[in-house]
Coordinates of C-alpha atoms in Angstrom, one line a residue:
M2 CA -0.1 0.0 0.2
T3 CA 1.4 3.7 -0.9
S4 CA 1.8 6.2 0.9
T5 CA -0.7 8.2 -0.8
D6 CA -3.6 4.9 -0.4
K7 CA -2.6 5.0 3.3
N8 CA -3.4 9.2 3.3
S9 CA -6.7 8.7 1.5
I10 CA -7.9 5.6 4.1
V11 CA -6.9 7.8 6.9
K12 CA -8.6 11.5 5.2
S13 CA -11.4 9.0 4.7
I14 CA -11.8 7.8 8.3
F15 CA -11.4 11.4 9.5
A16 CA -14.3 12.4 7.6
G17 CA -16.4 9.7 8.4
I18 CA -16.0 10.7 12.0
L19 CA -16.5 14.1 11.9
V20 CA -19.3 13.4 9.6
A21 CA -20.7 11.3 12.2
V22 CA -20.3 13.6 14.8
C23 CA -21.8 16.3 13.4
L24 CA -25.4 14.2 12.6
F25 CA -25.3 12.9 15.7
S26 CA -25.4 16.4 17.5
A27 CA -28.0 16.9 14.8
V28 CA -29.9 14.5 16.0
V29 CA -30.2 15.6 19.4
L30 CA -30.5 19.4 18.1
L31 CA -33.6 18.0 16.1
G32 CA -35.9 16.6 18.5
N33 CA -38.6 13.9 18.1
S34 CA -39.1 14.6 14.1
W35 CA -38.6 10.8 13.2
I36 CA -37.8 11.9 9.4
K37 CA -34.9 13.9 10.4
I38 CA -34.0 11.3 12.6
M39 CA -34.3 8.3 9.9
V40 CA -32.7 10.4 7.6
I41 CA -29.9 11.3 9.7
S42 CA -29.3 7.6 11.1
L43 CA -29.3 6.4 7.2
I44 CA -26.8 8.6 6.5
I45 CA -24.4 7.9 9.0
V46 CA -25.2 4.0 8.8
S47 CA -24.3 4.2 5.1
S48 CA -21.5 6.6 5.3
V49 CA -19.8 3.8 7.8
V50 CA -20.6 0.9 5.7
W51 CA -18.9 2.9 2.6
L52 CA -15.8 4.0 4.7
V53 CA -15.2 -0.1 5.1
S54 CA -16.7 -1.4 1.8
H55 CA -14.9 -2.0 -1.3
G56 CA -15.6 -2.4 -5.1
V57 CA -19.3 -2.6 -6.3
L58 CA -20.7 -2.4 -2.8
K59 CA -18.6 0.7 -1.9
R60 CA -19.9 2.7 -5.2
V61 CA -23.7 1.6 -4.3
F62 CA -23.6 3.6 -1.0
K63 CA -22.0 6.3 -2.2
Y64 CA -24.8 6.9 -4.4
L65 CA -27.0 6.1 -1.6
I66 CA -25.6 8.9 0.3
I67 CA -25.9 11.3 -2.5
A68 CA -29.4 10.3 -2.6
V69 CA -30.6 10.4 0.9
M70 CA -28.5 13.8 0.9
V71 CA -30.9 15.1 -1.9
F72 CA -33.9 14.1 -0.5
A73 CA -32.6 15.8 3.1
L74 CA -32.1 18.9 1.2
C75 CA -35.3 18.9 -0.5
F76 CA -37.1 18.1 2.8
A77 CA -35.6 20.8 4.6
A78 CA -36.0 23.3 2.0
L79 CA -39.7 22.2 1.7
E80 CA -39.7 22.4 5.5
G81 CA -38.6 26.0 5.7
Y82 CA -41.2 27.1 3.2
L83 CA -43.8 26.1 5.0
L84 CA -43.4 26.9 8.3
W85 CA -42.3 30.4 6.8
N86 CA -45.7 30.7 4.1
A87 CA -48.1 28.8 6.3
G88 CA -51.3 30.2 5.4
Y89 CA -53.4 32.8 5.8
P90 CA -55.9 33.6 9.2
P91 CA -59.5 34.0 8.0
T92 CA -59.5 37.9 9.6
F93 CA -56.8 39.1 6.6
M94 CA -58.5 40.3 3.0
P95 CA -56.7 40.6 -0.1
S96 CA -58.7 44.5 -0.2
Q97 CA -56.8 45.3 2.8
P98 CA -53.2 43.6 2.1
G99 CA -51.4 45.0 5.2
V100 CA -53.4 44.5 7.5
T101 CA -54.0 41.2 9.4
I102 CA -56.5 42.0 12.1
S103 CA -57.4 45.7 13.0
Y104 CA -60.7 47.3 15.8
P105 CA -63.1 47.4 15.4
T106 CA -63.3 44.0 13.3
I107 CA -61.8 42.4 15.6
L108 CA -65.0 42.4 17.5
N109 CA -66.6 39.9 14.8
A110 CA -63.2 37.5 14.5
S111 CA -64.7 33.9 15.3
L112 CA -61.8 32.4 17.6
T113 CA -63.4 28.5 16.6
Q114 CA -61.8 29.6 13.0
I115 CA -58.9 30.9 13.1
V116 CA -57.8 28.2 15.3
Q117 CA -58.9 26.0 12.4
S118 CA -57.3 28.5 9.8
A119 CA -53.6 26.9 11.3
K120 CA -54.8 23.4 11.4
N121 CA -56.4 23.2 8.2
T122 CA -52.6 24.3 6.6
P123 CA -50.5 22.2 4.8
T124 CA -47.7 23.4 7.6
F125 CA -49.3 22.0 10.3
S126 CA -49.8 18.3 7.9
L127 CA -46.3 18.0 7.7
I128 CA -45.8 18.8 11.9
T129 CA -48.3 15.7 12.0
L130 CA -46.7 13.9 9.9
E131 CA -43.3 14.7 11.5
Y132 CA -44.6 14.2 15.2
P133 CA -47.1 11.9 15.6
G134 CA -49.4 12.1 18.5
K135 CA -51.7 14.5 20.2
I136 CA -52.2 18.5 19.8
T137 CA -53.9 20.1 21.6
F138 CA -54.7 24.0 21.7
E139 CA -52.8 26.3 24.4
S140 CA -53.1 29.6 23.8
M141 CA -54.3 32.6 21.6
K142 CA -53.5 36.2 21.2
L143 CA -55.3 39.0 18.7
D144 CA -53.5 42.4 18.9
T145 CA -54.4 45.5 17.1
T146 CA -52.1 47.9 19.3
F147 CA -49.4 48.4 16.1
R148 CA -50.0 48.6 12.5
G149 CA -51.8 45.7 10.8
G150 CA -52.6 43.9 14.2
S151 CA -51.5 40.1 14.8
I152 CA -52.2 36.9 15.6
E153 CA -50.9 34.6 17.4
V154 CA -51.9 30.6 18.2
V155 CA -50.0 28.4 20.2
L156 CA -50.6 24.6 20.1
Y157 CA -48.9 21.5 22.4
Q158 CA -47.1 18.5 22.4
Q159 CA -47.3 16.7 25.6
S160 CA -46.2 13.4 24.4
S161 CA -43.0 15.5 22.4
N162 CA -42.7 18.7 25.1
L163 CA -43.3 20.9 21.7
G164 CA -44.6 23.7 21.3
F165 CA -46.0 24.8 17.8
K166 CA -46.8 28.8 17.1
F167 CA -48.5 30.2 14.3
R168 CA -48.0 34.0 14.3
A169 CA -49.5 36.4 11.2
S170 CA -49.0 40.1 11.1
S171 CA -49.1 42.9 9.2
G172 CA -51.1 41.3 6.4
H173 CA -48.5 38.5 6.3
S174 CA -48.8 35.0 6.0
Y175 CA -48.4 32.9 9.5
R176 CA -45.2 31.9 10.4
A177 CA -45.3 28.8 12.3
T178 CA -42.1 27.6 14.6
I179 CA -41.1 24.5 16.5
F180 CA -39.6 24.9 19.8
Q181 CA -39.1 23.1 22.7
W182 CA -41.7 23.6 26.1
D183 CA -39.1 24.9 28.7
R184 CA -42.2 25.2 31.4
Y185 CA -45.3 23.6 32.6
P186 CA -48.2 24.2 30.1
L187 CA -50.6 26.0 31.8
S188 CA -53.6 23.8 30.1
Q189 CA -52.0 20.9 32.1
M190 CA -51.7 22.8 35.4
F191 CA -55.3 24.5 35.2
P192 CA -57.7 21.5 33.3
Q193 CA -61.1 21.4 32.7
E194 CA -63.9 19.3 31.7
Q195 CA -64.5 21.0 28.2
T196 CA -62.2 20.4 25.7
P197 CA -60.9 23.4 24.2
E198 CA -62.9 23.0 21.0
E199 CA -66.0 23.3 22.9
T200 CA -64.5 26.2 24.8
L201 CA -64.1 28.1 21.5
N202 CA -67.1 27.2 20.7
Q203 CA -69.0 28.8 23.3
I204 CA -67.5 31.7 23.5
D205 CA -68.0 32.3 19.9
T206 CA -71.5 31.8 20.2
L207 CA -71.7 34.6 22.8
G208 CA -69.2 36.8 20.4
L209 CA -66.3 38.8 21.2
R210 CA -68.5 41.9 20.6
W211 CA -70.6 40.6 23.7
F212 CA -67.9 40.5 26.0
Y213 CA -66.6 44.0 25.0
D214 CA -69.7 44.8 26.0
R215 CA -70.1 43.9 29.3
A216 CA -66.3 45.0 29.7
I217 CA -67.4 48.5 28.6
E218 CA -70.4 48.4 31.0
A219 CA -68.2 47.1 33.7
Y220 CA -66.3 50.4 33.1
Q221 CA -69.2 52.7 33.3
N222 CA -70.5 51.1 36.5
K223 CA -67.6 51.2 38.3
T224 CA -66.3 55.1 36.6
G225 CA -69.5 56.5 35.4
V226 CA -67.2 57.2 32.4
H227 CA -67.7 56.1 29.1
P228 CA -64.0 54.2 28.2
D229 CA -62.0 55.6 25.4
I230 CA -61.0 52.7 23.2
N231 CA -59.5 52.6 20.3
N232 CA -57.1 49.2 20.6
L233 CA -57.7 46.0 21.8
Q234 CA -55.7 42.6 23.0
V235 CA -57.4 39.7 23.1
S236 CA -55.9 36.8 24.6
I237 CA -57.5 33.1 25.5
Q238 CA -55.4 31.4 28.3
W239 CA -55.3 29.0 31.3
E240 CA -56.2 30.4 34.7
N241 CA -56.7 29.7 38.2
Y242 CA -58.9 32.7 39.8
G243 CA -61.0 32.0 43.0
T244 CA -63.2 28.8 42.6
Y245 CA -62.8 29.0 38.8
Q246 CA -60.1 27.2 36.7
G247 CA -59.6 26.6 33.2
M248 CA -59.9 28.9 29.9
T249 CA -60.2 32.1 30.4
L250 CA -61.4 35.3 28.1
L251 CA -59.2 38.1 28.7
L252 CA -60.1 41.5 27.1
I253 CA -57.5 44.7 27.5
G254 CA -58.9 47.8 26.0
Y255 CA -56.5 50.6 25.0
K256 CA -56.5 54.3 24.1
G257 CA -53.8 54.5 21.1
T258 CA -51.5 52.3 19.7
Y259 CA -48.8 51.9 22.5
T260 CA -49.4 49.1 25.0
G261 CA -48.7 51.4 27.5
Q262 CA -51.8 53.7 27.0
G263 CA -54.0 50.8 28.5
V264 CA -57.6 51.6 29.8
F265 CA -59.2 48.4 31.7
V266 CA -58.2 44.7 32.0
A267 CA -61.2 42.7 31.6
N268 CA -61.1 39.0 32.0
F269 CA -64.5 36.2 31.6
Q270 CA -65.0 32.7 32.0
P271 CA -66.1 31.4 29.2
N272 CA -70.1 31.5 29.5
G273 CA -69.6 35.6 30.1
T274 CA -69.5 35.7 33.7
L275 CA -67.3 38.4 34.8
L276 CA -63.9 37.3 36.7
Y277 CA -62.6 41.1 37.4
L278 CA -62.0 44.2 36.0
N279 CA -59.3 46.5 36.4
I280 CA -59.0 50.1 35.3
I281 CA -55.8 51.4 34.2
N282 CA -56.5 54.6 33.4

């Protein structure tokens, strides 16, 4: 064996070890995506076989590695595109290209339709393919306090402890992100008998405008004046307040477009019961 052959073997082994280490690190970082783990595992195994084999077998695994890498690049490109272009919420109107949601049209929004608009996208289909298991609703926020407004829907998967966030703002499509859940989800801390879907439907039956009107009435009864509101934040979250625990509807009224100009905070049970009203200004 010539020195050139020895150097070639050493370089191949070194390259193989380096690739294996990098790919193993990628497996750790990629979480529970079985597709990515399978692809990376196949590349690692094929690389090892390619390093130790000879002749026809070596050529076969060489082309197998290339094919798998091409697939991996195509899959990564597809996933990146779908995460960045995850469809539009139902509040978006082509006639208002720079607006996701605005005041007072926010009061006509259907929470159920907004959640379904995220779930009915190819992006969510890809997520359910990559991360098998039940995915549940965790929280939602509608906000008109800055130009164009924003909508955010957060979903949670207990089996993988992953969160999936769909966020649209200023007339853009949803941008989806996948993240490791670093805290105990509030939906697990404050469980309720109703499913999240039933609760959202209960809120939609009354309507956001109904809740808003009740908050305005409570403000007037408490202060004797009508609040000057021109922007609104609507949040669906999980809370434990007094004897009630479960999902709540939080309304924050603003005068102006800056979050520092809050007027009131009103928190409701899904059935319309006012939990509390805090006067800010």
